[in-house]
mmCIF file of C-alpha atoms in Angstrom:
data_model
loop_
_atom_site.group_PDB
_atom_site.id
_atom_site.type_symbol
_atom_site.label_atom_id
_atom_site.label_comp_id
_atom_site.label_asym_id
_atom_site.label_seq_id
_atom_site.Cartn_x
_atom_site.Cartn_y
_atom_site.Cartn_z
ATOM 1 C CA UNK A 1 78.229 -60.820 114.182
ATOM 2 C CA UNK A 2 75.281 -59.483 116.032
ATOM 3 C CA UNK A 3 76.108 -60.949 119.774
ATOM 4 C CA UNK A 4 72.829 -58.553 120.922
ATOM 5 C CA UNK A 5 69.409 -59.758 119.198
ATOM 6 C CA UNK A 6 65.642 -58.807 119.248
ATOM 7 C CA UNK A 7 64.511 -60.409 117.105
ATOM 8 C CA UNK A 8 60.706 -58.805 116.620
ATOM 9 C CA UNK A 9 61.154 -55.518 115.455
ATOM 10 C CA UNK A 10 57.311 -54.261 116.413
ATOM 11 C CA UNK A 11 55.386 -55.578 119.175
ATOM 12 C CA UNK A 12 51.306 -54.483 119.375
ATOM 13 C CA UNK A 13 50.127 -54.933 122.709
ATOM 14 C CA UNK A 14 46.578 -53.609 124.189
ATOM 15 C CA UNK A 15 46.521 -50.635 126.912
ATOM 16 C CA UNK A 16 46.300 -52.656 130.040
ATOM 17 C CA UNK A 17 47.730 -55.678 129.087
ATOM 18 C CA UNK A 18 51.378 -57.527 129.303
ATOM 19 C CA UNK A 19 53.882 -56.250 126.992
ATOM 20 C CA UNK A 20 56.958 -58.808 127.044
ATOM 21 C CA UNK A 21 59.895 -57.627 124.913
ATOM 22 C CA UNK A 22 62.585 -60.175 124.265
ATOM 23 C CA UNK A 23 66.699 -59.867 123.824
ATOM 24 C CA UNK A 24 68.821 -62.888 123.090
ATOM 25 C CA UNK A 25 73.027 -62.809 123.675
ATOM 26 C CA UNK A 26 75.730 -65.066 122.393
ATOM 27 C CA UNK A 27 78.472 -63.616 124.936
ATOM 28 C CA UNK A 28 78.345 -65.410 127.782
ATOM 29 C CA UNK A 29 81.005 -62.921 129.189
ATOM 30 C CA UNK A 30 78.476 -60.396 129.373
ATOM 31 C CA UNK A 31 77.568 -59.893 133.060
ATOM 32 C CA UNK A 32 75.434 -56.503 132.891
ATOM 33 C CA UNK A 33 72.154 -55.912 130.796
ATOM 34 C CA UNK A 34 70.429 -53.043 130.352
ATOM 35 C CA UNK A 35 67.347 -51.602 128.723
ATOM 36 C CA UNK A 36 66.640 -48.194 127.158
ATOM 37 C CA UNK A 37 63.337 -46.601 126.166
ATOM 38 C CA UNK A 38 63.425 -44.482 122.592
ATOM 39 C CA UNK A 39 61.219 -41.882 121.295
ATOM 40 C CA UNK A 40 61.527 -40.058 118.084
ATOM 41 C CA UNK A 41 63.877 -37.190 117.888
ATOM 42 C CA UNK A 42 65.507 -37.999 121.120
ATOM 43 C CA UNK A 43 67.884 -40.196 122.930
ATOM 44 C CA UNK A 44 67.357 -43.559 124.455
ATOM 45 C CA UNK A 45 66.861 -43.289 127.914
ATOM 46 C CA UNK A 46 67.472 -46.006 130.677
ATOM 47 C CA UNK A 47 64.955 -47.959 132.125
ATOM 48 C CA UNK A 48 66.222 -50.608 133.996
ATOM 49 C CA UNK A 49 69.225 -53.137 134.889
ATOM 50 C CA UNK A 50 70.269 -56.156 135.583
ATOM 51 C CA UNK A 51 73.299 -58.176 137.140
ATOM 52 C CA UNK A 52 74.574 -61.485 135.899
ATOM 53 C CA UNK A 53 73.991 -62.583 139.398
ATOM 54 C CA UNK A 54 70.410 -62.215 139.613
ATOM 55 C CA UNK A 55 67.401 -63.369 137.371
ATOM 56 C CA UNK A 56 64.982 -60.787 138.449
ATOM 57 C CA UNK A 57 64.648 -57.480 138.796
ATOM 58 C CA UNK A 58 61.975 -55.065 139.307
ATOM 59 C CA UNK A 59 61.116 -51.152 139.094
ATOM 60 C CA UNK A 60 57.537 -50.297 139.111
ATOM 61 C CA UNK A 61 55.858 -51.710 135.747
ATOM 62 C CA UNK A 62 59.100 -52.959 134.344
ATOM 63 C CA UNK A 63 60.101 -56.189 135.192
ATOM 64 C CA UNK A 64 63.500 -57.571 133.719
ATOM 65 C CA UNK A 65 64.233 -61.270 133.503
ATOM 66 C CA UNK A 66 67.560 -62.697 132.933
ATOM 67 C CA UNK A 67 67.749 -66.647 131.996
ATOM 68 C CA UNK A 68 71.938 -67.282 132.176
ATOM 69 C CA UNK A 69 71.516 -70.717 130.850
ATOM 70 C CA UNK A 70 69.484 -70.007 127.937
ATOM 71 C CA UNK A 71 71.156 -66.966 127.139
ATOM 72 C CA UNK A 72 67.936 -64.484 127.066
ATOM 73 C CA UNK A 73 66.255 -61.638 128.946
ATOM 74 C CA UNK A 74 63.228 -60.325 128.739
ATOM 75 C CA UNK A 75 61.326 -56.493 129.863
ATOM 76 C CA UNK A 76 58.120 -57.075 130.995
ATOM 77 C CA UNK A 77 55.942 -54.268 131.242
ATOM 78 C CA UNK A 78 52.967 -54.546 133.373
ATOM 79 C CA UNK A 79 50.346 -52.269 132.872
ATOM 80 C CA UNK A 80 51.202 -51.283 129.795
ATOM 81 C CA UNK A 81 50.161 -47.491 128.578
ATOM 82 C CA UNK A 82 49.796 -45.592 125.391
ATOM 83 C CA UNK A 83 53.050 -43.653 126.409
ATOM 84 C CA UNK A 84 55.123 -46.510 126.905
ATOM 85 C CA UNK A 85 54.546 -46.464 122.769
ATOM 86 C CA UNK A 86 58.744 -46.310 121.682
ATOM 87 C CA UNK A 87 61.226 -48.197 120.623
ATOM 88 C CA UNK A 88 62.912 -50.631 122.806
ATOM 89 C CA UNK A 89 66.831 -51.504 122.897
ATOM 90 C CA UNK A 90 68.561 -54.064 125.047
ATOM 91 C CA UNK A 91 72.157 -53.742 125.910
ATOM 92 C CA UNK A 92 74.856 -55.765 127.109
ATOM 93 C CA UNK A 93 78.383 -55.191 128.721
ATOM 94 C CA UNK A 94 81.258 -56.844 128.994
ATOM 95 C CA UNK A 95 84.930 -56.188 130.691
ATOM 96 C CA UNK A 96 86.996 -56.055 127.156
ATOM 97 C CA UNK A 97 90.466 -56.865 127.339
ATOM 98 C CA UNK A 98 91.751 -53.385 128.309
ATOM 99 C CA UNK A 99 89.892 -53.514 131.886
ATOM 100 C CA UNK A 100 86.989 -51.696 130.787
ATOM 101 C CA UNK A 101 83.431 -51.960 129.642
ATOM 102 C CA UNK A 102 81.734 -51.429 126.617
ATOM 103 C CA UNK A 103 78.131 -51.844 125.536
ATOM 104 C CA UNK A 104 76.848 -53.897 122.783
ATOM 105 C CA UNK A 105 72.766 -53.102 121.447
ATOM 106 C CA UNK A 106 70.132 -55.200 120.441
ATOM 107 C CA UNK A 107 68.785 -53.475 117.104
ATOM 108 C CA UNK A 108 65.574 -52.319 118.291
ATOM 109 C CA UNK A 109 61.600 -53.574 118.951
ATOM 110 C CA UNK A 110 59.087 -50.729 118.325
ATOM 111 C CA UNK A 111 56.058 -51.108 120.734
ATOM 112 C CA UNK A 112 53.248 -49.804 119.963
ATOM 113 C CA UNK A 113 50.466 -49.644 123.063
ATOM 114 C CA UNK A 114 46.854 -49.422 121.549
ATOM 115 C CA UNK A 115 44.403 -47.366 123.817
ATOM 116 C CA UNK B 1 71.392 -30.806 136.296
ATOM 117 C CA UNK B 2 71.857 -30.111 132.310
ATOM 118 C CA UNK B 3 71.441 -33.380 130.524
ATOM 119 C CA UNK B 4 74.160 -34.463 127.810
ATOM 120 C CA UNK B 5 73.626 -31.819 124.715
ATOM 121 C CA UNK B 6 74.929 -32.600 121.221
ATOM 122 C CA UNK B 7 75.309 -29.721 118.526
ATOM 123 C CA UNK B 8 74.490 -29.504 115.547
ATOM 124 C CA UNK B 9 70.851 -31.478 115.755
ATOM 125 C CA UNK B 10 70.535 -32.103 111.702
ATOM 126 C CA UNK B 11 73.356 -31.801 109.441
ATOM 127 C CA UNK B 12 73.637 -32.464 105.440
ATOM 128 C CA UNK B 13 76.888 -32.884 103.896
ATOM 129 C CA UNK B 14 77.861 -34.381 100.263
ATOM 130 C CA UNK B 15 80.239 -37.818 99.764
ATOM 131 C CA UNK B 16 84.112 -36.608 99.741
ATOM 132 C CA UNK B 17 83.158 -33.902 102.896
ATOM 133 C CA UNK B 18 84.058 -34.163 106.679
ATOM 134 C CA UNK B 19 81.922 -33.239 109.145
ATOM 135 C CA UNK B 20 82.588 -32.695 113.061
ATOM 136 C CA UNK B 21 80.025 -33.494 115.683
ATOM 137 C CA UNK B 22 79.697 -32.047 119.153
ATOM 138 C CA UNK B 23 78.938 -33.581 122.307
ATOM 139 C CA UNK B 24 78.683 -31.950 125.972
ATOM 140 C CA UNK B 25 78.509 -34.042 128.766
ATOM 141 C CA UNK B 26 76.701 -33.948 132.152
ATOM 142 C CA UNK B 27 78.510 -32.159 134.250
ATOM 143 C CA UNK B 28 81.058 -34.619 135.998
ATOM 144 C CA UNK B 29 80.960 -37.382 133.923
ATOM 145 C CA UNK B 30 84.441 -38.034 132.300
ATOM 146 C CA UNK B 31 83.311 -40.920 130.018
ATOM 147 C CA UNK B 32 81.900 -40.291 126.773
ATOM 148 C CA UNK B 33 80.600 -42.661 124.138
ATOM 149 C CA UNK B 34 79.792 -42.384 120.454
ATOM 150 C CA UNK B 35 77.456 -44.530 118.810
ATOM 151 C CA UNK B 36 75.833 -44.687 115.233
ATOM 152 C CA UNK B 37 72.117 -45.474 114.714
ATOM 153 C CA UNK B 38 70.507 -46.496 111.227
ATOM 154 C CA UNK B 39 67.849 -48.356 110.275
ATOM 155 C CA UNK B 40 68.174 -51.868 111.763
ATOM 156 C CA UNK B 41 71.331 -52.145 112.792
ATOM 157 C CA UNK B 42 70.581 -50.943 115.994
ATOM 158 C CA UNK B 43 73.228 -48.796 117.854
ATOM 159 C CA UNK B 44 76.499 -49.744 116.898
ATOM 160 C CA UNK B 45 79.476 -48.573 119.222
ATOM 161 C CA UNK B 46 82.031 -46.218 117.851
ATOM 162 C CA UNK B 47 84.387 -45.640 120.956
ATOM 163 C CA UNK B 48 84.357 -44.159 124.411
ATOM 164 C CA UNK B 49 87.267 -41.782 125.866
ATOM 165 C CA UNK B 50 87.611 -41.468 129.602
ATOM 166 C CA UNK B 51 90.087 -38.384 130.282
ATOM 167 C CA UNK B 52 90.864 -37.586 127.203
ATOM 168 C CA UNK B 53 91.987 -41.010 126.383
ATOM 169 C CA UNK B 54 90.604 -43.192 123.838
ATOM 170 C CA UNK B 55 89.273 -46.036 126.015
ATOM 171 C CA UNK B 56 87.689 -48.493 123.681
ATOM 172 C CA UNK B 57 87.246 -48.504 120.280
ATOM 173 C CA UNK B 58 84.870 -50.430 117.989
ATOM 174 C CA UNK B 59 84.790 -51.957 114.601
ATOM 175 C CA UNK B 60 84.687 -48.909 112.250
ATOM 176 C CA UNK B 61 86.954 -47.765 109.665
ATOM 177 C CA UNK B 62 89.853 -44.922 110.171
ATOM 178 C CA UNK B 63 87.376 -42.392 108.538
ATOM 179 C CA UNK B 64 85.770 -41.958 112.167
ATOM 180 C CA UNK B 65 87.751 -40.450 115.183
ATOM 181 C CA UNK B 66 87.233 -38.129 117.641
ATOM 182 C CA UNK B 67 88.577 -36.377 120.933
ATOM 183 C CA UNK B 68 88.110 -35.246 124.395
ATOM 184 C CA UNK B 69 89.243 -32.227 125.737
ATOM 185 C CA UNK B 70 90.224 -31.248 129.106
ATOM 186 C CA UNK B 71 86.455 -30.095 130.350
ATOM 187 C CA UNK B 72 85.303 -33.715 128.908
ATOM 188 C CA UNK B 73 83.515 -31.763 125.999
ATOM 189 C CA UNK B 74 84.117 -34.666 122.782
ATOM 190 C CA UNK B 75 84.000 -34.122 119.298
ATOM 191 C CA UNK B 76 83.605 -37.221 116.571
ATOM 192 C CA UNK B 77 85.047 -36.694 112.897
ATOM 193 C CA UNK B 78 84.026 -38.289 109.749
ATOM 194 C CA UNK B 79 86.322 -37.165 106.694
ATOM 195 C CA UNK B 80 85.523 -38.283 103.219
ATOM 196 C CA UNK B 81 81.718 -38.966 103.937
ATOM 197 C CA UNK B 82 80.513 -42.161 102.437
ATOM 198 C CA UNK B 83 76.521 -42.493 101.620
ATOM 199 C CA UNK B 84 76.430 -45.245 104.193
ATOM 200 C CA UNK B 85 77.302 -42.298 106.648
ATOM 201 C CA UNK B 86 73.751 -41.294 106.895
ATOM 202 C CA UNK B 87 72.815 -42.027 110.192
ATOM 203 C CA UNK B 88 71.708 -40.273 113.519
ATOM 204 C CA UNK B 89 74.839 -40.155 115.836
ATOM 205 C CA UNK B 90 74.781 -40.224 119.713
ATOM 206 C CA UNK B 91 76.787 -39.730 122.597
ATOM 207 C CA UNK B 92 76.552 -41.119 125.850
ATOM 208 C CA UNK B 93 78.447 -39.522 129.115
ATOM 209 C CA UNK B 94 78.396 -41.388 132.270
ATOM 210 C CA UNK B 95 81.123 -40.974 135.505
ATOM 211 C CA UNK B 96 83.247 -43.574 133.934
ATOM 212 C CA UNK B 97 83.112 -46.321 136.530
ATOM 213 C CA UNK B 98 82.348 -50.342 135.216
ATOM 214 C CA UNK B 99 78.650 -51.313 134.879
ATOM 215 C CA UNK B 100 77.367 -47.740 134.913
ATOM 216 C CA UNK B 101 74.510 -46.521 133.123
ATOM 217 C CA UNK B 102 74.935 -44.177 130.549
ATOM 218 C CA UNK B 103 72.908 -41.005 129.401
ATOM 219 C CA UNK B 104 72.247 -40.136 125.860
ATOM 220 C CA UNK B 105 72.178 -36.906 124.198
ATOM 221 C CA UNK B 106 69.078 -36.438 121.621
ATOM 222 C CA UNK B 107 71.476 -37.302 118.881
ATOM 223 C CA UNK B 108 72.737 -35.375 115.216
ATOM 224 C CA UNK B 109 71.038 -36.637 112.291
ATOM 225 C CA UNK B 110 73.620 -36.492 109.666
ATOM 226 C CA UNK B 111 72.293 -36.408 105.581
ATOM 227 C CA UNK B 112 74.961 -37.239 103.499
ATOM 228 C CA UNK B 113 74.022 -36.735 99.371
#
């Protein structure tokens, strides 16, 4: 049961233009979303967060959205460049029934930024 | 500071074999995570331990288990590698606190034949 879902694996997007990645959850006990950036040979790295209590939140060109009722959150990525070219994972947390957190990933969308 | 360093970086084993993975953490962080990557599945959690402890475990057979020792350092076992083992593996160290981002090591890519 994948509770974590992007559902496009690739996403093309001009240099310059919008890229919007998307990430749809079936927990609505998670309360913490995150996104990580992934380039070959290494590790994801983190990019940006988000709190259950908000539905916005902003870091330079990386917007994240977070829509409670409908379950979703999106990165938006505003310009985007050729080295924002990786692969994209969402993640979400919940408190488990020990007290503690775990994450859950999204299986992946590979942008691809065209110069 | 050094970042979170996993050894080996490639590995190739045959089915029936165990292998043992190394992960160092950044220094402080008491929280380490495992997780196994393959082709779209995404990452899929194997467990955290927080002082040595097994925190949380996820949804993986018996065949997979690891450790922490006393300077955080973890190691993650595999015995009787399957195919379906083939996968890059990655571990994630973070302070240990709730809602905390975690940082990822560059991952062993593990061949089994």
């Amino acid at each position: 049961d994948q509770q974590v879902k992007q559902n496009s694996p690739s996403l093309s997007v001009q240099e310059g233009r919008i890229s919007i990645l998307n990430c749809d959850y079936t927990n609505s006990m998670f309360d913490y979303f995150l996104w990580y950036k992934k380039y070959p040979a290494e590790g994801p790295t983190f990019l940006i967060s988000i709190s259950s209590i908000k539905d916005k939140n902003e870091d330079g060109r990386f917007t994240v959205f977070l829509n409670k009722s409908a379950k979703h959150l999106s990165l938006h990525i505003v310009p985007s460049q050729p080295g924002d070219s990786a692969v994209y994972f969402c993640a979400a947390s919940a408190r488990s029934t020990s007290g503690t957190y775990k994450y859950i990933f999204g299986t992946g969308t590979r942008l691809k930024v065209l110069a | 500071k050094a970042g979170v360093t996993q050894t080996p970086r490639y590995l190739i084993k045959t089915r029936g074999q165990q292998v043992t993975l190394s992960c160092s953490p950044i220094s402080g962080h008491r929280s380490v995570s495992w997780y196994q990557q393959t082709p779209g599945q995404g990452l899929q959690f194997l467990f955290e331990y927080f002082s040595e402890t097994q925190r949380n475990k996820g949804n993986f057979p018996g065949r997979f288990s690891g450790r922490q020792f006393s300077n955080s350092r973890s190691e993650m076992n595999v015995s009787t590698l399957e195919l379906g083992d083939s996968a890059l593996y990655l571990c994630a160290s973070s302070f240990g606190q709730p809602k905390e981002t975690q940082y990822f090591g560059p991952g062993t890519r593990l061949l089994v034949l």
